[in-house]
Each structure stands twice: as structure tokens, then as C-alpha cells.
Amino acid sequence: MKQTVIKYLQFLFPFLITLMLWRLSMPWLNPAGVLAIIPIFYCSFIKPVPYFTAFAILFCFLIDYKFDTVIFWTMLYCAYYAIMNIQTIIDLTHTRKFGIYAFMVFFGIASLCMMMWYLNWVGFFGGILMFVITTLLYLPITMLTKAVRDD
């Protein structure tokens, strides 16, 4: 019985941490719950979790809703998902350092687009701050997810 409960909690952990990070939104540290992109990226591209894709698309849409963007994060996720599934040159499931460089490219493109979208100094520094905070928190969150999932 105990092992069954542990297995269910290990399976549910990526879903729960995504929900928690989206819910804990703060204006400067986690605007619109954008830190939820970390487990979404990790559990979709680096260590794929079964049944996570539909959940990831839903939460990208919810981040869009909180960010007041139309479907920016959802389209970016879907485009990246399509590129990663079509190509055969880059295999993100075998990257070192939990795929931080791939995440930096993914999130860097998003941050750059957001900075250009809101072309002013506050948007510029907000985009840089959002990129730095998200990149710094990527490794601890992915290490925690890997430790709990026992992959």
C-alpha cells in the first residue's frame, strides 16, 4: 500500500509543482506564474512525463491569461514541441546539466519577444530580471523534480 501511494505521488509531482509555481505568482519574482515554465519545459522535453503535454498546454494558456498575452506562451510551447518532435539532430533527453542551455534558448527567445513587445525601460529591465530569476531557479527546481521522480 505504501509503495503504491509513493508511486502515485512520484507520478503526480510534476503536475503539482507546476500548479504550485503558477499559483505563487508575484509581480517581480514570478510575474503571472511564469516559473511554471520550468517544470513544463523539463517534463516535456528533457525528461518526458506521460500525459503531461495536455497539462503543459493548459498551463501555458493559463500563464497567457495571467500575463494578458493572447496565446504567446502557448504558441511558443507548441512551436518548440513541434520542432523537438520533428527534428532528429538534437536529442534533449540526453543533454547534460538538466538541459539548462536548451531552456535558456527557449526562455531567452520568449524574454526577448516580450521585451520587444513592451518596448520601454521597465519592460526591458523586467524581461532581463525575469530571464535571470527563471534561469537561476531552473536547476534547483529540476533537481528537485528529478530527485522526487527517481528517474
Short mmCIF file of C-alpha atoms in Angstrom, two decimals:
data_model
loop_
_atom_site.label_atom_id
_atom_site.label_comp_id
_atom_site.label_asym_id
_atom_site.label_seq_id
_atom_site.Cartn_x
_atom_site.Cartn_y
_atom_site.Cartn_z
CA MET A 1 0.00 0.00 0.00
CA LYS A 2 2.76 2.41 0.99
CA GLN A 3 4.70 1.77 -2.22
CA THR A 4 1.58 2.39 -4.31
CA VAL A 5 0.99 5.78 -2.67
CA ILE A 6 4.64 6.72 -3.19
CA LYS A 7 4.44 5.76 -6.88
CA TYR A 8 1.30 7.90 -7.34
CA LEU A 9 2.93 10.87 -5.61
CA GLN A 10 6.06 10.48 -7.73
CA PHE A 11 3.93 10.48 -10.85
CA LEU A 12 1.85 13.48 -9.70
CA PHE A 13 4.80 15.61 -8.54
CA PRO A 14 5.43 17.42 -11.89
CA PHE A 15 1.75 18.27 -12.13
CA LEU A 16 1.63 19.53 -8.54
CA ILE A 17 4.81 21.63 -8.74
CA THR A 18 3.60 23.23 -11.98
CA LEU A 19 0.32 24.13 -10.30
CA MET A 20 2.13 25.46 -7.23
CA LEU A 21 4.59 27.62 -9.21
CA TRP A 22 1.78 29.04 -11.34
CA ARG A 23 -0.29 29.79 -8.26
CA LEU A 24 2.57 31.53 -6.40
CA SER A 25 2.78 34.47 -8.76
CA MET A 26 4.33 37.72 -7.56
CA PRO A 27 4.83 40.92 -9.58
CA TRP A 28 8.65 40.94 -9.71
CA LEU A 29 9.81 37.45 -8.75
CA ASN A 30 7.24 35.33 -10.55
CA PRO A 31 5.13 37.53 -12.82
CA ALA A 32 1.97 35.73 -13.92
CA GLY A 33 3.34 32.44 -12.59
CA VAL A 34 5.99 32.25 -15.32
CA LEU A 35 8.17 29.99 -13.16
CA ALA A 36 5.74 27.21 -14.02
CA ILE A 37 7.50 27.14 -17.40
CA ILE A 38 10.43 25.38 -15.69
CA PRO A 39 8.67 22.09 -14.88
CA ILE A 40 6.66 22.40 -18.08
CA PHE A 41 9.88 22.55 -20.12
CA TYR A 42 11.71 19.90 -18.10
CA CYS A 43 8.87 17.39 -18.00
CA SER A 44 8.01 17.90 -21.67
CA PHE A 45 11.40 17.98 -23.36
CA ILE A 46 14.19 16.80 -21.04
CA LYS A 47 12.53 14.00 -19.03
CA PRO A 48 9.14 13.47 -20.67
CA VAL A 49 6.33 12.53 -18.30
CA PRO A 50 3.39 10.55 -19.68
CA TYR A 51 0.17 12.56 -20.12
CA PHE A 52 1.97 15.84 -19.36
CA THR A 53 1.65 17.50 -22.78
CA ALA A 54 -2.04 18.42 -22.49
CA PHE A 55 -1.45 19.68 -18.96
CA ALA A 56 1.51 21.77 -20.17
CA ILE A 57 -0.55 23.35 -22.94
CA LEU A 58 -3.30 24.17 -20.44
CA PHE A 59 -0.83 25.85 -18.09
CA CYS A 60 0.84 27.75 -20.91
CA PHE A 61 -2.63 29.06 -21.72
CA LEU A 62 -3.17 29.97 -18.04
CA ILE A 63 0.17 31.82 -17.98
CA ASP A 64 -1.01 33.68 -21.08
CA TYR A 65 -4.23 34.53 -19.29
CA LYS A 66 -2.40 35.94 -16.26
CA PHE A 67 0.22 37.69 -18.40
CA ASP A 68 -2.53 39.27 -20.51
CA THR A 69 -0.95 37.96 -23.69
CA VAL A 70 -3.21 36.37 -26.24
CA ILE A 71 -1.59 32.96 -26.84
CA PHE A 72 2.12 33.82 -26.71
CA TRP A 73 3.37 31.13 -24.28
CA THR A 74 1.02 28.52 -25.72
CA MET A 75 2.22 29.12 -29.27
CA LEU A 76 5.86 29.21 -28.19
CA TYR A 77 5.47 25.89 -26.34
CA CYS A 78 3.63 24.26 -29.26
CA ALA A 79 6.23 25.52 -31.76
CA TYR A 80 9.09 24.23 -29.61
CA TYR A 81 7.27 20.93 -29.10
CA ALA A 82 6.79 20.55 -32.84
CA ILE A 83 10.42 21.42 -33.58
CA MET A 84 11.71 18.97 -30.97
CA ASN A 85 9.49 16.14 -32.24
CA ILE A 86 10.19 16.72 -35.94
CA GLN A 87 13.96 17.10 -35.83
CA THR A 88 16.40 14.22 -35.35
CA ILE A 89 19.65 16.12 -34.83
CA ILE A 90 19.23 17.34 -31.25
CA ASP A 91 18.07 14.93 -28.57
CA LEU A 92 17.21 16.92 -25.45
CA THR A 93 16.59 13.79 -23.38
CA HIS A 94 20.35 13.15 -23.33
CA THR A 95 21.60 16.65 -22.53
CA ARG A 96 23.91 17.46 -19.66
CA LYS A 97 23.11 19.80 -16.78
CA PHE A 98 19.38 19.05 -16.96
CA GLY A 99 19.10 20.84 -20.32
CA ILE A 100 19.73 24.33 -18.94
CA TYR A 101 21.19 25.59 -22.21
CA ALA A 102 18.16 24.46 -24.19
CA PHE A 103 15.95 26.12 -21.58
CA MET A 104 17.96 29.33 -21.81
CA VAL A 105 17.41 29.39 -25.58
CA PHE A 106 13.68 28.70 -25.16
CA PHE A 107 13.17 31.25 -22.40
CA GLY A 108 15.62 33.75 -23.90
CA ILE A 109 13.60 33.89 -27.11
CA ALA A 110 10.44 34.37 -25.06
CA SER A 111 12.01 37.11 -22.93
CA LEU A 112 13.40 38.89 -25.97
CA CYS A 113 10.00 38.83 -27.67
CA MET A 114 8.33 40.14 -24.52
CA MET A 115 10.91 42.93 -24.20
CA MET A 116 10.31 43.96 -27.81
CA TRP A 117 6.56 43.73 -27.33
CA TYR A 118 6.59 46.18 -24.41
CA LEU A 119 9.30 48.44 -25.74
CA ASN A 120 10.15 50.64 -22.76
CA TRP A 121 12.74 50.66 -19.98
CA VAL A 122 10.52 48.96 -17.42
CA GLY A 123 9.71 46.17 -19.89
CA PHE A 124 13.39 45.85 -20.81
CA PHE A 125 14.64 45.51 -17.24
CA GLY A 126 11.62 43.39 -16.30
CA GLY A 127 12.46 40.97 -19.13
CA ILE A 128 16.09 40.76 -18.06
CA LEU A 129 15.10 40.23 -14.42
CA MET A 130 12.56 37.57 -15.40
CA PHE A 131 15.19 35.76 -17.51
CA VAL A 132 17.82 35.86 -14.74
CA ILE A 133 15.47 34.69 -11.96
CA THR A 134 13.98 31.91 -14.06
CA THR A 135 17.39 30.70 -15.23
CA LEU A 136 18.77 30.74 -11.67
CA LEU A 137 15.81 28.74 -10.37
CA TYR A 138 15.86 26.23 -13.22
CA LEU A 139 18.49 23.92 -11.74
CA PRO A 140 17.08 23.70 -8.18
CA ILE A 141 13.56 23.01 -9.46
CA THR A 142 14.70 20.40 -11.97
CA MET A 143 16.97 18.73 -9.41
CA LEU A 144 14.04 18.52 -7.01
CA THR A 145 11.81 17.08 -9.73
CA LYS A 146 14.45 14.51 -10.68
CA ALA A 147 15.01 13.54 -7.05
CA VAL A 148 11.29 13.05 -6.36
CA ARG A 149 10.58 11.22 -9.62
CA ASP A 150 13.58 8.95 -9.03
CA ASP A 151 14.45 8.81 -12.76
#
